[in-house]
Short mmCIF file of C-alpha atoms and ligand atoms in Angstrom, two decimals:
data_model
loop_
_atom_site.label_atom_id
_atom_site.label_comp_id
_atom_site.label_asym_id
_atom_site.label_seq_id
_atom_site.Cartn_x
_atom_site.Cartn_y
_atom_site.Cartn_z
CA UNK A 1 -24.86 14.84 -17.73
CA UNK A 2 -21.76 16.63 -15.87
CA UNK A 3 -18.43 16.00 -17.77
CA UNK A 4 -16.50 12.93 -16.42
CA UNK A 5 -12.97 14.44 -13.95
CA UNK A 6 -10.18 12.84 -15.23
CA UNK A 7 -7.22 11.72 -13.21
CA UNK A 8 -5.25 14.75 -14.99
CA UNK A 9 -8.34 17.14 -14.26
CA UNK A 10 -8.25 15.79 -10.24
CA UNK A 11 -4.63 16.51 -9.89
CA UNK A 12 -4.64 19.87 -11.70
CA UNK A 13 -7.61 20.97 -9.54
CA UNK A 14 -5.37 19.69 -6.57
CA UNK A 15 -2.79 22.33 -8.08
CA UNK A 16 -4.71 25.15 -8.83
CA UNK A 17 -8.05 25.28 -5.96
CA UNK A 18 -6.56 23.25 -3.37
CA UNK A 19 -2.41 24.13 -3.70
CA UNK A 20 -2.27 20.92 -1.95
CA UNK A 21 0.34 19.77 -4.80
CA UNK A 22 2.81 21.30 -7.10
CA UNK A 23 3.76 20.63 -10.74
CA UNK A 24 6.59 17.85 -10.03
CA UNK A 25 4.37 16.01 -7.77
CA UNK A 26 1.55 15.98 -10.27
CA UNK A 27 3.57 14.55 -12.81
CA UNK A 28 5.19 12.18 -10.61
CA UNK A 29 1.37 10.82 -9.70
CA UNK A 30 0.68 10.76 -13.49
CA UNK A 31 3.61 9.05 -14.58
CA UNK A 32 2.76 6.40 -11.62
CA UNK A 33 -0.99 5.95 -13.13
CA UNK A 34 0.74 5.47 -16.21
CA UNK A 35 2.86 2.80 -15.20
CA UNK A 36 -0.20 1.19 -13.48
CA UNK A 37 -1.67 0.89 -16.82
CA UNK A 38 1.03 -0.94 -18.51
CA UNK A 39 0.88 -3.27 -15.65
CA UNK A 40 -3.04 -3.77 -16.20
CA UNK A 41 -2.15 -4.46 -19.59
CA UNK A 42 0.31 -7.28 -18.74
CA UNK A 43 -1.80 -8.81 -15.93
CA UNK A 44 -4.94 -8.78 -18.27
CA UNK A 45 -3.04 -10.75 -20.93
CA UNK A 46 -2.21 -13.40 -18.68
CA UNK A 47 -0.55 -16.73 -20.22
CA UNK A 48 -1.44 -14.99 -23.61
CA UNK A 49 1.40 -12.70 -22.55
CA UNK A 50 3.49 -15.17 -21.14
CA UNK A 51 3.87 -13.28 -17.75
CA UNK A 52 2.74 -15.80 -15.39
CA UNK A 53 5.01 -18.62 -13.41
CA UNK A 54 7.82 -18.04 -11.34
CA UNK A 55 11.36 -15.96 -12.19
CA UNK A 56 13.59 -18.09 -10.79
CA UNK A 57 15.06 -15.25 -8.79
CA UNK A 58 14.64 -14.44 -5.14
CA UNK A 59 14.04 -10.92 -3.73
CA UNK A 60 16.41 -9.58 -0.49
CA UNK A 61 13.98 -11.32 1.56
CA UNK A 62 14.54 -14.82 0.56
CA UNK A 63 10.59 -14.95 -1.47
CA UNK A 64 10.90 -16.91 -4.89
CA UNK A 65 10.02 -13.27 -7.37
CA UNK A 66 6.79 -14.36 -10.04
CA UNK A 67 7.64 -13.08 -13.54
CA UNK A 68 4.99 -10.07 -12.89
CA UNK A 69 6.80 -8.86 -9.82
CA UNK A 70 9.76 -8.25 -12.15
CA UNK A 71 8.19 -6.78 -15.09
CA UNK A 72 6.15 -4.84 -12.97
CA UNK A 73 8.80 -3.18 -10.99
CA UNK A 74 10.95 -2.58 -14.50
CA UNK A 75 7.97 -0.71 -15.89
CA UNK A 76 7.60 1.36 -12.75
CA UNK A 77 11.46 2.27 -12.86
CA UNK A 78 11.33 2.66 -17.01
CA UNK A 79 8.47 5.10 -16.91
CA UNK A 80 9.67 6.98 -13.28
CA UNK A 81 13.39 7.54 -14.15
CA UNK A 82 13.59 9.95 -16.93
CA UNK A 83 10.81 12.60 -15.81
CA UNK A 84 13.29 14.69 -13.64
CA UNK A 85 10.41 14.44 -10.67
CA UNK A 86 12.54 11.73 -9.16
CA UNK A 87 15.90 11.49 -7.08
CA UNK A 88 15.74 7.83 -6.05
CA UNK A 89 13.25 4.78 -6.02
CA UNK A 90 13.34 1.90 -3.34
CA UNK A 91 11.15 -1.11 -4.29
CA UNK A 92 10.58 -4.56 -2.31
CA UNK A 93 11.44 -6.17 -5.35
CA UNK A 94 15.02 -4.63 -4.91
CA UNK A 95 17.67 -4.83 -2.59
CA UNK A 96 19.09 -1.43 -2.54
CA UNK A 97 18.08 1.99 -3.67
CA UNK A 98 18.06 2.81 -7.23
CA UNK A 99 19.35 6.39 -7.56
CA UNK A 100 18.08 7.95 -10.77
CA UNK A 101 20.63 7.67 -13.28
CA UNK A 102 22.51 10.62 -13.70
CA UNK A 103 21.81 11.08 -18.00
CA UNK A 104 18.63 12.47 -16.15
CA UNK A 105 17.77 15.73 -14.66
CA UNK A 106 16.92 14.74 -10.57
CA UNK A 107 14.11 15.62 -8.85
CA UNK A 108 12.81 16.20 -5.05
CA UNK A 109 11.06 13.16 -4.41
CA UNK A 110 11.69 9.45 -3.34
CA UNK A 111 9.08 7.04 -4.79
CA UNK A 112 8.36 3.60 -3.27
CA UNK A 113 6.55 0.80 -3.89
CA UNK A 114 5.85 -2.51 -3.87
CA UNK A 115 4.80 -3.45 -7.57
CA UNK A 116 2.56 -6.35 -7.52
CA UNK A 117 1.37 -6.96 -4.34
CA UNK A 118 -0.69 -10.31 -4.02
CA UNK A 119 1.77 -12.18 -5.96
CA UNK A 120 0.13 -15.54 -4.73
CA UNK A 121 -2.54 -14.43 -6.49
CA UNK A 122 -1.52 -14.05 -9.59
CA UNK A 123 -1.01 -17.41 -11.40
CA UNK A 124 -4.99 -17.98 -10.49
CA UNK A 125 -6.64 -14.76 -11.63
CA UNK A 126 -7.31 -13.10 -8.26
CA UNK A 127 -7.13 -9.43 -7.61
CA UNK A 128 -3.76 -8.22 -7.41
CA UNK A 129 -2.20 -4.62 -7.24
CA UNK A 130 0.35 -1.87 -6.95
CA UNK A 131 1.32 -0.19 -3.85
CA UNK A 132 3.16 3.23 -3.53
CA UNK A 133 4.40 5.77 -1.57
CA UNK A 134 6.00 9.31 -2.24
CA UNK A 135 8.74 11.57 0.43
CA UNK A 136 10.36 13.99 0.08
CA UNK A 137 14.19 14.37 0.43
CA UNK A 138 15.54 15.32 3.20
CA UNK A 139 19.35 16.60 2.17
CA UNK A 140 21.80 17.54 5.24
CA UNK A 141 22.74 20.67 2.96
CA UNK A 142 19.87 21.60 0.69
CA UNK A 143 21.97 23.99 -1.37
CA UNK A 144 23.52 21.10 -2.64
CA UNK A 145 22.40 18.14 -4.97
CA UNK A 146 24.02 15.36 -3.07
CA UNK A 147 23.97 11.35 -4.47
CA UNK A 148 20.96 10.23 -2.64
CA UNK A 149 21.54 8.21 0.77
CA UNK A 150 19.08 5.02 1.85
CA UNK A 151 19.14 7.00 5.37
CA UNK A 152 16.96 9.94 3.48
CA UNK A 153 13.80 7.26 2.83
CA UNK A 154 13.99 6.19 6.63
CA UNK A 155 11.25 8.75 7.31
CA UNK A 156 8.28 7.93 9.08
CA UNK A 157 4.46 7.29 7.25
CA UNK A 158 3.36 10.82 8.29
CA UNK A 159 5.97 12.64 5.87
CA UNK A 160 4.12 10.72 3.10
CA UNK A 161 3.82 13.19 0.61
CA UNK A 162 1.54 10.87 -1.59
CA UNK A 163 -0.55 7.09 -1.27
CA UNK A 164 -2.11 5.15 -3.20
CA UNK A 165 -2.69 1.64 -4.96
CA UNK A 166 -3.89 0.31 -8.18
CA UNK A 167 -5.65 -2.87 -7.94
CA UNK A 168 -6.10 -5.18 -11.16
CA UNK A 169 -9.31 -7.25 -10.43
CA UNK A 170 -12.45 -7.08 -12.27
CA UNK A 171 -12.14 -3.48 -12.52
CA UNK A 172 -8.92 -1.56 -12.61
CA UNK A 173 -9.34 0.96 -9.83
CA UNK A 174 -6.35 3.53 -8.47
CA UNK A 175 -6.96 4.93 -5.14
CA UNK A 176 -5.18 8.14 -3.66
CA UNK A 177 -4.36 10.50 -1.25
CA UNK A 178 -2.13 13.67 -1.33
CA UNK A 179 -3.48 14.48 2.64
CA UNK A 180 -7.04 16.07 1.23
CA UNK A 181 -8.69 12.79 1.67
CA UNK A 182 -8.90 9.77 -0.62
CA UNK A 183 -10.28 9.44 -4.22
CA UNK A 184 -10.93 6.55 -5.98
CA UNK A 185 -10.54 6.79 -10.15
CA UNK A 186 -11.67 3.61 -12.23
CA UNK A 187 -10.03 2.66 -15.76
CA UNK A 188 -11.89 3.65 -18.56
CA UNK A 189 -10.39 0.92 -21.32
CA UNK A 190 -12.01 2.50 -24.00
CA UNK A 191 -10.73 5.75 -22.93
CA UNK A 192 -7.54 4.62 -21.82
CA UNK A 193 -7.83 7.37 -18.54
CA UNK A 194 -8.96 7.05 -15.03
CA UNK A 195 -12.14 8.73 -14.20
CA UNK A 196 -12.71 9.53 -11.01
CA UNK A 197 -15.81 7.58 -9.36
CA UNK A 198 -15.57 8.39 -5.59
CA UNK A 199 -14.04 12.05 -4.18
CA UNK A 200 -14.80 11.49 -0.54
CA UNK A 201 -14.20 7.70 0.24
CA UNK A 202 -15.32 6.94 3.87
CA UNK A 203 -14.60 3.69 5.79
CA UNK A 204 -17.66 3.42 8.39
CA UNK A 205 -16.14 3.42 12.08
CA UNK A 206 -18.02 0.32 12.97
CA UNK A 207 -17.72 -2.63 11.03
CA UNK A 208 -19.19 -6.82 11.40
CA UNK A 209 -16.18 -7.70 9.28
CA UNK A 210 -12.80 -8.99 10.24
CA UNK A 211 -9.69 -10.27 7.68
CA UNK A 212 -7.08 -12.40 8.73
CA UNK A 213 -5.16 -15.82 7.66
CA UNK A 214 -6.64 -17.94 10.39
CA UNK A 215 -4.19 -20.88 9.70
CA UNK A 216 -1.86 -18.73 11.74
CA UNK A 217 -3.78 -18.69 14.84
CA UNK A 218 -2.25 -20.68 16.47
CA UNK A 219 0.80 -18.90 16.75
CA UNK A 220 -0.83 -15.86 17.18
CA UNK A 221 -0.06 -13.31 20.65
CA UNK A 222 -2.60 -13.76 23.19
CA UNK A 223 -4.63 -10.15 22.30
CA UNK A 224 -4.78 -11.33 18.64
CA UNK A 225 -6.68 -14.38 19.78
CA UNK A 226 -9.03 -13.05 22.11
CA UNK A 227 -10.26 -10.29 19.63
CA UNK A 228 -10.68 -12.95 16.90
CA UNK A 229 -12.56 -15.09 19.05
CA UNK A 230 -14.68 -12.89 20.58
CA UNK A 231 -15.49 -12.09 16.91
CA UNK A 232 -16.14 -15.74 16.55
CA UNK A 233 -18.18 -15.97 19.38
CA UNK A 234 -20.86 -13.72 17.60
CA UNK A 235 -24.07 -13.18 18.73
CA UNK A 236 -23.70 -15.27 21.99
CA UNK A 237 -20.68 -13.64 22.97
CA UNK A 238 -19.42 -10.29 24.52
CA UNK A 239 -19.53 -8.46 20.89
CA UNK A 240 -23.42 -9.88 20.75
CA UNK A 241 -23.37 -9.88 16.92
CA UNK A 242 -22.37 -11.72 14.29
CA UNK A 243 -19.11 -11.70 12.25
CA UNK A 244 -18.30 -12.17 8.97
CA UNK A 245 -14.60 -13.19 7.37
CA UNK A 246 -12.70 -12.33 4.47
CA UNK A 247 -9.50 -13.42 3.39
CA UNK A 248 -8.01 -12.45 0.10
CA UNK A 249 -4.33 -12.89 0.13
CA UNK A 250 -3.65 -9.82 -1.47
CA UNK A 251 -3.02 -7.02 1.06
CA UNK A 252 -4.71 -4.24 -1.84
CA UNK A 253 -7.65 -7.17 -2.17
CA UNK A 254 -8.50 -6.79 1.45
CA UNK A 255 -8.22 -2.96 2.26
CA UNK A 256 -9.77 -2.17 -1.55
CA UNK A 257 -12.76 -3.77 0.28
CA UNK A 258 -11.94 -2.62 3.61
CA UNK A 259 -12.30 1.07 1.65
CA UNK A 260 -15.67 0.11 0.25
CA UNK A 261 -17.71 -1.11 2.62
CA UNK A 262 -15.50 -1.36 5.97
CA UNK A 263 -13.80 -3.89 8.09
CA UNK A 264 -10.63 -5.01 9.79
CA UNK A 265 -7.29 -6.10 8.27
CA UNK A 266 -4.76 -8.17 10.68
CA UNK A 267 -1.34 -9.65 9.84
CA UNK A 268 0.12 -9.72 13.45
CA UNK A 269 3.14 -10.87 14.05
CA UNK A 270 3.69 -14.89 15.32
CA UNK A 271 5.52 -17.33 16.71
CA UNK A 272 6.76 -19.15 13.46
CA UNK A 273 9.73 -16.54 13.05
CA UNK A 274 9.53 -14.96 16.49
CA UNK A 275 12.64 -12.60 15.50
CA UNK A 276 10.45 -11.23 12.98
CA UNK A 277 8.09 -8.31 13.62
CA UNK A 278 5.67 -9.57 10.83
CA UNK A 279 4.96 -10.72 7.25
CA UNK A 280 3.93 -6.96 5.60
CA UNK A 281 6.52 -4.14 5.16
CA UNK A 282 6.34 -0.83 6.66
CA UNK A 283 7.24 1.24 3.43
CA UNK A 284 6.21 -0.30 0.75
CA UNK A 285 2.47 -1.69 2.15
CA UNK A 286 2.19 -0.52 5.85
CA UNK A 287 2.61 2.90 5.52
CA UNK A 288 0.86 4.30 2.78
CA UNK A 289 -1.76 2.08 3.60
CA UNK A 290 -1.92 3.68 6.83
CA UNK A 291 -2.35 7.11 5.53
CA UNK A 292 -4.69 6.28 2.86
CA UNK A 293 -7.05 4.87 5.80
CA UNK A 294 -6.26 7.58 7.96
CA UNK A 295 -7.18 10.25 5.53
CA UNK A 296 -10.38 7.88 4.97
CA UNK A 297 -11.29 8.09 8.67
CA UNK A 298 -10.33 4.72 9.95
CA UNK A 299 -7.34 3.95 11.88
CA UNK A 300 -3.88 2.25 11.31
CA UNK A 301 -1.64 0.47 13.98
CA UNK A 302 1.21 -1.96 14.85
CA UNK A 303 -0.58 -3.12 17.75
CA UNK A 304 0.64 -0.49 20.18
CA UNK A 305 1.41 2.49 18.14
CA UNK A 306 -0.14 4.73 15.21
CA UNK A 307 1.87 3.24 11.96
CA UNK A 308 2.44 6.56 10.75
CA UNK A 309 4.57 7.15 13.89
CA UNK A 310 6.57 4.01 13.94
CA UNK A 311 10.21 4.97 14.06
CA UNK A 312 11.76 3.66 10.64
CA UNK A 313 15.31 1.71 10.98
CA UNK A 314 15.76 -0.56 7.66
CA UNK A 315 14.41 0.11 3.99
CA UNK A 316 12.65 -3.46 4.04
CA UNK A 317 11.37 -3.00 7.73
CA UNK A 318 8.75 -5.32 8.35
CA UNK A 319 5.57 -4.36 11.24
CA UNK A 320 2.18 -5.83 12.50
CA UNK A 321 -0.32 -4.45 10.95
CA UNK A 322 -3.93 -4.01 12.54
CA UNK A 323 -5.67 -1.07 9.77
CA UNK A 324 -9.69 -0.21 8.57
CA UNK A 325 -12.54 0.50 10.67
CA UNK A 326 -11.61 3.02 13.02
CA UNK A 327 -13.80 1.41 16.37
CA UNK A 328 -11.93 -2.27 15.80
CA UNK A 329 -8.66 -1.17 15.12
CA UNK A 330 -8.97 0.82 18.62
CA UNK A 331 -10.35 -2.34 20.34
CA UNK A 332 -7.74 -4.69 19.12
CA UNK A 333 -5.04 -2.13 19.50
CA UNK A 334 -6.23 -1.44 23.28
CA UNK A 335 -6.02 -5.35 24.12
CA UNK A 336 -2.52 -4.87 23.31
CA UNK A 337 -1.98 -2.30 25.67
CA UNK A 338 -4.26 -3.53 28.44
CA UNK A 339 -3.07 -7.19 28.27
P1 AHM B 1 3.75 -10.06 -1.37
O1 AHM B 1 4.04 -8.60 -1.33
O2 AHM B 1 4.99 -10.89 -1.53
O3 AHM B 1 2.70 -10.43 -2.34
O4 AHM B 1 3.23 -10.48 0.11
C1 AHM B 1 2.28 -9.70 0.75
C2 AHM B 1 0.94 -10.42 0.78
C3 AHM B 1 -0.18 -9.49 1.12
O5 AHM B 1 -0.72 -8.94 -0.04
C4 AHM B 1 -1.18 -10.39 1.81
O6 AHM B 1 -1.98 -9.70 2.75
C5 AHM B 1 -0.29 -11.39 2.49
O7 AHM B 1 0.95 -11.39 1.79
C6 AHM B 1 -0.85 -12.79 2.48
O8 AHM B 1 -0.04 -13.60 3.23
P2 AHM B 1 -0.41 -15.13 3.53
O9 AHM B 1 -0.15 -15.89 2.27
O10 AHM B 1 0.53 -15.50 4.64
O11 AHM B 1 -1.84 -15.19 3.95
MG1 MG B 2 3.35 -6.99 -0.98
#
C-alpha cells in the first residue's frame, strides 16, 4: 500500500519539486494546522470542556462573540506569534491589527482569519470551521523593518499568498491552496497529523444545487430573485431541471460541500441594512474562499466583479458573495450585469 503524504510531506514537496513555497511560509501553514488542531480538540469536548455559550463580549461589528470564537482566535495568535514567520495578524474577532510583539523575531507575512466561522452552529453540534488567509507585506521602504500599518493588509484576494479552512464536523478536514490547486488533508486522531486524501479537488462547472438563507428573500435585489426562482421553478421552468437546496449556516459547511460535490453559495446583499454591502467579510471569508474555488475551477464574485479583484478599503470590509460552480456563478453574476 503507498505510504500515507503527510501535511509536512505536502508542503515540503511544495518546497522542494514545485518551489511554489519557501521555508517561512511552510512553517507558517504548519503552525496554522497546528492551531486548527487545538481548536478540534476544544470543539470536540464540547460542554465537557466548558467552551460552549456566549462570552458576553461583542466583536467591532456589534455580534454577541460565543466562548469558542475567543478561545479560538487566542490559540491562533498563541501558536502564530512567536515563530518569526509573522509580522502582523488581523482577525474578525478583533478590532485592530495585532502586530507581533516585538520579544519576537518578525517575519514577511500577514495572517488572517476568521477563527470559528459558523458560530451559530456551535452550541448545537453542527459543522463549524476556521478560515484563513496569508499576504505578504508590502513595506514603502523594504530595506527597512517598519511597525506594521493596517493599510499593508488592504491588498486585494489575488495577492493571497495562501487559503484554506479547517472544518470541525464529523471529520476534521483542512483544505488548501498555495496557487498549485487545492488539497484536501483529513485528521488522523490516532496519528495526530493530517493526511492528505484529495491532491486535485475539482468543483464540476455545472451543478443542480443552490445554497442560500431563503428567509431573506424577500429583501433580496431583483437578479437574486429571479435566479432563485428560476431554480425553483425546476423542471417546468426555463432551467428545465430540478433543484436541490442546502443551507448550513456555516459559510465552511456550505463551500466544504460546495468543494465535494458542487453547487452555488449566495449571501447577497439586502434591503434590511441597505448601507451594508452584505453579511460575509471580504478578508477573512470572501477572499480566500474565492481563491480556494478559483484554484478549484469554479468561480467567485460580488455580483458584478471577480472577488479577487474587488478593491479593498476597510480591514472588516464586508461584500456579496455569489462563489462554487463555475456555470451558475456566471449566470447569476450576468443577471447582475444585464438587469
Ligand atoms: P460568523 O462568522 O459570525 O459565524 O458569520 C458568518 C456566517 C457564515 O458562516 C454563514 O454562511 C452565515 O453567517 C449564515 O448567516 P445567516 O444566519 O444569516 O443565515
Ligand atoms: Mg465567519
Amino acid at each position: 500500500m503507498a505510504s500515507k503524504v503527510s501535511l509536512t510531506r505536502y508542503l515540503v514537496e511544495q518546497q522542494h519539486q514545485k518551489g511554489h513555497i519557501q521555508p517561512p511560509l511552510r512553517l507558517l501553514l504548519e503552525v496554522v494546522a497546528r492551531a486548527c488542531k487545538r481548536i478540534s480538540q476544544a470543539v470536540n469536548k464540547g460542554a465537557l470542556g466548558d467552551v460552549l455559550g456566549g462570552a458576553d463580549t461583542e466583536n467591532i461589528q456589534g455580534e454577541t462573540q460565543k466562548k469558542l470564537d475567543i478561545i479560538a482566535n487566542e490559540v491562533l495568535i498563541e501558536a502564530n506569534e512567536w515563530g518569526g514567520h509573522l509580522a502582523a495578524m488581523a482577525s474578525e474577532e478583533m478590532d485592530s491589527i495585532y502586530p507581533v510583539p516585538n520579544r519576537y523575531p518578525m517575519g514577511e507575512f500577514l495572517l488572517l482569519f476568521d477563527p470559528l466561522d459558523g458560530s451559530s452552529n456551535i452550541d448545537v453540534n453542527v459543522s463549524i470551521g476556521t478560515i484563513f488567509s496569508v499576504l505578504r507585506r508590502v513595506q514603502e521602504d523594504p530595506t527597512q523593518v517598519d511597525p506594521v500599518k493596517e493599510s499593508e493588509f488592504l491588498q486585494p484576494g489575488h495577492q493571497q499568498v495562501a487559503a484554506g479552512y479547517c472544518v470541525y464536523g464529523p471529520q476534521t478536514t483542512l483544505v488548501l491552496t498555495v496557487g498549485d490547486g487545492v488539497a484536501m488533508f483529513t485528521l488522523d486522531r490516532e496519528q495526530g497529523s493530517f493526511v492528505l486524501t484529495d491532491d486535485n479537488v475539482q468543483i464540476p462547472a455545472d451543478t443542480k444545487e443552490f445554497a442560500i438563507n431563503m428567509s431573506n428573500m424577500r429583501h433580496w435585489d431583483e437578479p437574486v430573485k429571479r435566479y432563485v426562482d428560476e431554480c425553483l421553478q425546476g423542471k417546468e421552468g426555463p432551467r428545465g431541471k430540478d433543484f436541490n437546496m442546502r443551507w448550513v449556516a456555516s459559510m465552511v459547511a456550505d463551500v466544504h460541500r460546495i468543494m465535494t460535490r458542487g453547487g452555488i453559495f449566495m449571501y447577497p446583499w439586502d434591503k434590511r441594512e441597505p448601507n451594508k454591502p452584505g453579511k460575509l467579510r471580504l478578508m477573512y471569508e470572501a477572499n480566500p474562499m474565492a481563491w480556494l474555488v478559483e484554484q478549484a475551477g469554479g468561480a467567485a464574485t460580488d455580483g458584478t466583479r471577480r472577488m479577487l479583484d474587488v478593491p479593498v478599503t476597510q480591514l472588516h470590509q464586508r461584500v456579496p458573495v455569489f462563489l462554487g460552480s463555475r456555470n451558475e456563478v456566471e449566470r447569476v453574476t450576468s443577471y447582475h450585469t444585464t438587469l
